[in-house]
Amino acid sequence: MGINEVDMPAMLGLNVDMKSSEIGPVAARFGLATHVLRHWESVGLLAPERQGDRRRYRQDDLDRIAIILHAKEAGFSLEDIREMFVDGDPADRKEIMRRHRADLAERIAALQAALALVEKGLACEHEDITQCPTFLRAIGLARSPR
């Protein structure tokens, strides 16, 4: 089963309904250090309003923070996130997502192979797994056990 828009919020447990706030409460709401929000601002991911020397995060900023966290949870780099959500070129965004999808598919296949190997190991009744013919075949060693 794939992750969809319903599954993702449950994974992160984010609640972004909040009135305008300063950096400390916003960072705490998302479980982040304040320097993370400052960094995201320095690389162009966030642009909170200023009141004097204080940052004021509005609902749009909170939504953007949630989007960044979801994208990071999905494995996107900050640079990819910046390109997808700040630069705004749909063709670039789709290319980044296609590349990321291919990478995820590769990682999923590798993890499925690892899971299959673990399953073979769990099914092995031999005292020494290195002597189990089923396990040896699963890792590509078709020879007979000693």
Short mmCIF file of C-alpha atoms in Angstrom, two decimals:
data_model
loop_
_atom_site.label_atom_id
_atom_site.label_comp_id
_atom_site.label_asym_id
_atom_site.label_seq_id
_atom_site.Cartn_x
_atom_site.Cartn_y
_atom_site.Cartn_z
CA MET A 1 0.00 0.00 0.00
CA GLY A 2 1.35 3.44 -0.91
CA ILE A 3 1.38 6.58 1.15
CA ASN A 4 -1.36 8.96 0.12
CA GLU A 5 -2.56 12.33 1.22
CA VAL A 6 -4.57 10.77 4.03
CA ASP A 7 -1.67 8.75 5.45
CA MET A 8 0.96 11.50 5.44
CA PRO A 9 -0.58 13.88 8.02
CA ALA A 10 -1.10 10.98 10.41
CA MET A 11 2.57 10.06 10.10
CA LEU A 12 3.76 13.52 11.11
CA GLY A 13 0.88 14.41 13.39
CA LEU A 14 1.02 18.08 12.44
CA ASN A 15 -1.59 20.56 13.58
CA VAL A 16 -0.97 23.87 11.86
CA ASP A 17 -4.05 25.74 13.09
CA MET A 18 -2.44 28.55 14.98
CA LYS A 19 -2.77 32.30 15.07
CA SER A 20 0.15 34.48 14.07
CA SER A 21 3.09 33.75 16.29
CA GLU A 22 6.75 34.35 16.89
CA ILE A 23 9.53 31.91 16.14
CA GLY A 24 9.69 30.15 19.53
CA PRO A 25 6.08 28.98 19.72
CA VAL A 26 6.07 28.08 16.01
CA ALA A 27 9.23 26.02 16.33
CA ALA A 28 7.84 24.27 19.42
CA ARG A 29 4.54 23.53 17.66
CA PHE A 30 6.43 21.65 14.94
CA GLY A 31 9.04 20.09 17.24
CA LEU A 32 11.84 22.10 15.62
CA ALA A 33 14.70 24.15 16.96
CA THR A 34 14.39 27.85 16.16
CA HIS A 35 17.65 27.73 14.19
CA VAL A 36 15.94 25.35 11.71
CA LEU A 37 13.31 27.96 10.87
CA ARG A 38 16.01 30.61 10.59
CA HIS A 39 17.97 28.36 8.24
CA TRP A 40 14.93 27.67 6.09
CA GLU A 41 14.41 31.41 5.87
CA SER A 42 18.06 31.96 4.90
CA VAL A 43 17.78 29.47 2.01
CA GLY A 44 14.55 31.01 0.77
CA LEU A 45 12.01 28.44 1.95
CA LEU A 46 10.26 30.79 4.37
CA ALA A 47 9.60 34.52 4.40
CA PRO A 48 7.78 35.42 7.61
CA GLU A 49 6.64 38.99 8.14
CA ARG A 50 8.72 41.21 10.39
CA GLN A 51 7.54 43.46 13.16
CA GLY A 52 10.67 45.30 14.10
CA ASP A 53 13.30 42.64 14.62
CA ARG A 54 10.77 39.89 15.34
CA ARG A 55 9.52 37.31 12.87
CA ARG A 56 5.76 36.86 12.73
CA TYR A 57 4.55 33.60 11.24
CA ARG A 58 1.11 33.71 9.64
CA GLN A 59 -1.08 30.76 8.59
CA ASP A 60 0.54 30.62 5.14
CA ASP A 61 3.97 30.31 6.80
CA LEU A 62 2.67 27.53 9.05
CA ASP A 63 1.25 25.71 6.05
CA ARG A 64 4.59 26.06 4.26
CA ILE A 65 6.43 24.65 7.30
CA ALA A 66 4.07 21.65 7.27
CA ILE A 67 4.69 21.17 3.54
CA ILE A 68 8.46 21.31 4.08
CA LEU A 69 8.23 18.74 6.87
CA HIS A 70 6.07 16.43 4.74
CA ALA A 71 8.48 16.76 1.82
CA LYS A 72 11.46 16.02 4.10
CA GLU A 73 9.60 13.01 5.52
CA ALA A 74 9.15 11.82 1.93
CA GLY A 75 12.93 12.09 1.49
CA PHE A 76 13.28 15.31 -0.50
CA SER A 77 16.35 17.45 0.10
CA LEU A 78 15.95 21.09 1.09
CA GLU A 79 17.34 22.08 -2.31
CA ASP A 80 14.71 19.97 -4.08
CA ILE A 81 12.00 21.42 -1.87
CA ARG A 82 13.18 24.94 -2.64
CA GLU A 83 13.18 24.22 -6.36
CA MET A 84 9.72 22.62 -6.25
CA PHE A 85 7.92 25.11 -4.04
CA VAL A 86 9.80 28.38 -4.37
CA ASP A 87 11.00 28.48 -7.97
CA GLY A 88 7.54 27.42 -9.14
CA ASP A 89 8.32 25.96 -12.58
CA PRO A 90 5.90 23.00 -12.97
CA ALA A 91 8.21 21.21 -15.43
CA ASP A 92 11.12 21.43 -12.96
CA ARG A 93 8.90 20.29 -10.10
CA LYS A 94 7.70 17.27 -12.07
CA GLU A 95 11.25 16.33 -13.07
CA ILE A 96 12.37 16.47 -9.44
CA MET A 97 9.39 14.34 -8.43
CA ARG A 98 10.01 11.82 -11.23
CA ARG A 99 13.64 11.51 -10.16
CA HIS A 100 12.60 11.09 -6.54
CA ARG A 101 9.94 8.52 -7.46
CA ALA A 102 12.56 6.46 -9.30
CA ASP A 103 14.88 6.67 -6.29
CA LEU A 104 12.08 5.63 -3.93
CA ALA A 105 11.11 2.69 -6.18
CA GLU A 106 14.74 1.54 -6.13
CA ARG A 107 14.94 1.83 -2.34
CA ILE A 108 11.61 0.04 -1.92
CA ALA A 109 12.81 -2.83 -4.13
CA ALA A 110 16.00 -3.11 -2.09
CA LEU A 111 14.02 -3.12 1.15
CA GLN A 112 11.63 -5.77 -0.21
CA ALA A 113 14.62 -7.95 -1.11
CA ALA A 114 16.02 -7.43 2.39
CA LEU A 115 12.66 -8.35 3.90
CA ALA A 116 12.51 -11.51 1.78
CA LEU A 117 15.98 -12.47 3.01
CA VAL A 118 14.92 -11.96 6.62
CA GLU A 119 11.80 -14.07 5.99
CA LYS A 120 13.98 -16.89 4.62
CA GLY A 121 16.21 -16.61 7.67
CA LEU A 122 13.21 -16.80 9.99
CA ALA A 123 11.95 -19.89 8.17
CA CYS A 124 15.32 -21.65 8.52
CA GLU A 125 15.22 -24.59 10.93
CA HIS A 126 18.99 -25.20 10.82
CA GLU A 127 21.09 -24.49 13.87
CA ASP A 128 23.65 -22.74 11.63
CA ILE A 129 21.98 -20.46 9.09
CA THR A 130 25.09 -20.65 6.88
CA GLN A 131 24.22 -24.32 6.34
CA CYS A 132 20.57 -23.77 5.38
CA PRO A 133 20.00 -24.63 1.68
CA THR A 134 16.91 -22.40 1.43
CA PHE A 135 18.74 -19.42 2.93
CA LEU A 136 21.82 -20.03 0.77
CA ARG A 137 19.64 -20.09 -2.37
CA ALA A 138 17.93 -16.88 -1.24
CA ILE A 139 21.26 -15.05 -1.17
CA GLY A 140 22.36 -16.52 -4.49
CA LEU A 141 24.55 -19.35 -3.24
CA ALA A 142 23.07 -22.38 -4.97
CA ARG A 143 25.72 -24.78 -3.70
CA SER A 144 24.91 -27.62 -1.37
CA PRO A 145 25.53 -27.05 2.31
CA ARG A 146 28.55 -28.69 3.91
#
